[in-house]
Amino acid sequence: MKKIFITGATDGLGFMAAEKFIEQGHQVVLPARNKTKAEIVHQNSPEQKLLSPVICQA
């Protein structure tokens, strides 16, 4: 299992990549500017394998 850092994982291709890595058993670190979107993605991640979102100020 690896920890994978994906930018743009709250939607689009980044989100799809994060889902695939989680399905493969990896943990995903999600840096995001939008706290609400990041929390929704975290809550809906399979088996909560997504690490806590890292909220970044733009």
Short mmCIF file of C-alpha atoms in Angstrom, two decimals:
data_model
loop_
_atom_site.label_atom_id
_atom_site.label_comp_id
_atom_site.label_asym_id
_atom_site.label_seq_id
_atom_site.Cartn_x
_atom_site.Cartn_y
_atom_site.Cartn_z
CA MET A 1 0.00 0.00 0.00
CA LYS A 2 1.25 3.47 -0.90
CA LYS A 3 0.20 6.96 0.10
CA ILE A 4 -0.54 8.92 -3.07
CA PHE A 5 -0.79 12.72 -3.30
CA ILE A 6 -3.27 13.84 -6.00
CA THR A 7 -4.03 17.45 -6.82
CA GLY A 8 -7.46 18.13 -8.29
CA ALA A 9 -9.01 15.03 -6.73
CA THR A 10 -12.31 16.72 -5.80
CA ASP A 11 -13.69 16.24 -9.33
CA GLY A 12 -12.93 15.26 -12.90
CA LEU A 13 -9.89 13.18 -13.82
CA GLY A 14 -8.23 13.69 -10.44
CA PHE A 15 -11.32 12.31 -8.71
CA MET A 16 -11.43 9.28 -11.02
CA ALA A 17 -7.71 8.63 -10.45
CA ALA A 18 -8.21 8.86 -6.68
CA GLU A 19 -11.07 6.34 -6.84
CA LYS A 20 -8.94 3.87 -8.81
CA PHE A 21 -6.00 4.15 -6.41
CA ILE A 22 -8.34 3.67 -3.42
CA GLU A 23 -9.88 0.60 -5.10
CA GLN A 24 -6.34 -0.80 -5.48
CA GLY A 25 -5.83 -0.43 -1.72
CA HIS A 26 -3.72 2.75 -1.66
CA GLN A 27 -4.32 5.76 0.59
CA VAL A 28 -4.86 9.08 -1.19
CA VAL A 29 -3.92 12.51 0.14
CA LEU A 30 -6.30 15.16 -1.17
CA PRO A 31 -5.04 18.76 -1.18
CA ALA A 32 -7.94 21.12 -1.92
CA ARG A 33 -8.97 24.77 -1.87
CA ASN A 34 -12.66 24.03 -1.39
CA LYS A 35 -13.22 22.57 2.08
CA THR A 36 -16.82 21.54 1.40
CA LYS A 37 -15.95 19.57 -1.76
CA ALA A 38 -12.98 17.93 -0.05
CA GLU A 39 -15.10 16.83 2.90
CA ILE A 40 -17.77 15.39 0.60
CA VAL A 41 -15.14 13.39 -1.32
CA HIS A 42 -13.62 12.17 1.96
CA GLN A 43 -16.97 11.09 3.40
CA ASN A 44 -17.85 9.19 0.22
CA SER A 45 -14.49 7.50 -0.27
CA PRO A 46 -14.63 3.71 -0.18
CA GLU A 47 -13.85 2.39 3.29
CA GLN A 48 -12.56 5.84 4.30
CA LYS A 49 -9.18 5.05 2.70
CA LEU A 50 -8.84 8.66 1.62
CA LEU A 51 -6.68 10.44 4.16
CA SER A 52 -8.06 13.57 5.75
CA PRO A 53 -8.23 16.41 3.23
CA VAL A 54 -5.53 19.10 3.36
CA ILE A 55 -7.19 22.49 2.85
CA CYS A 56 -4.89 24.98 1.08
CA GLN A 57 -5.49 28.71 0.78
CA ALA A 58 -5.10 30.06 -2.77
#
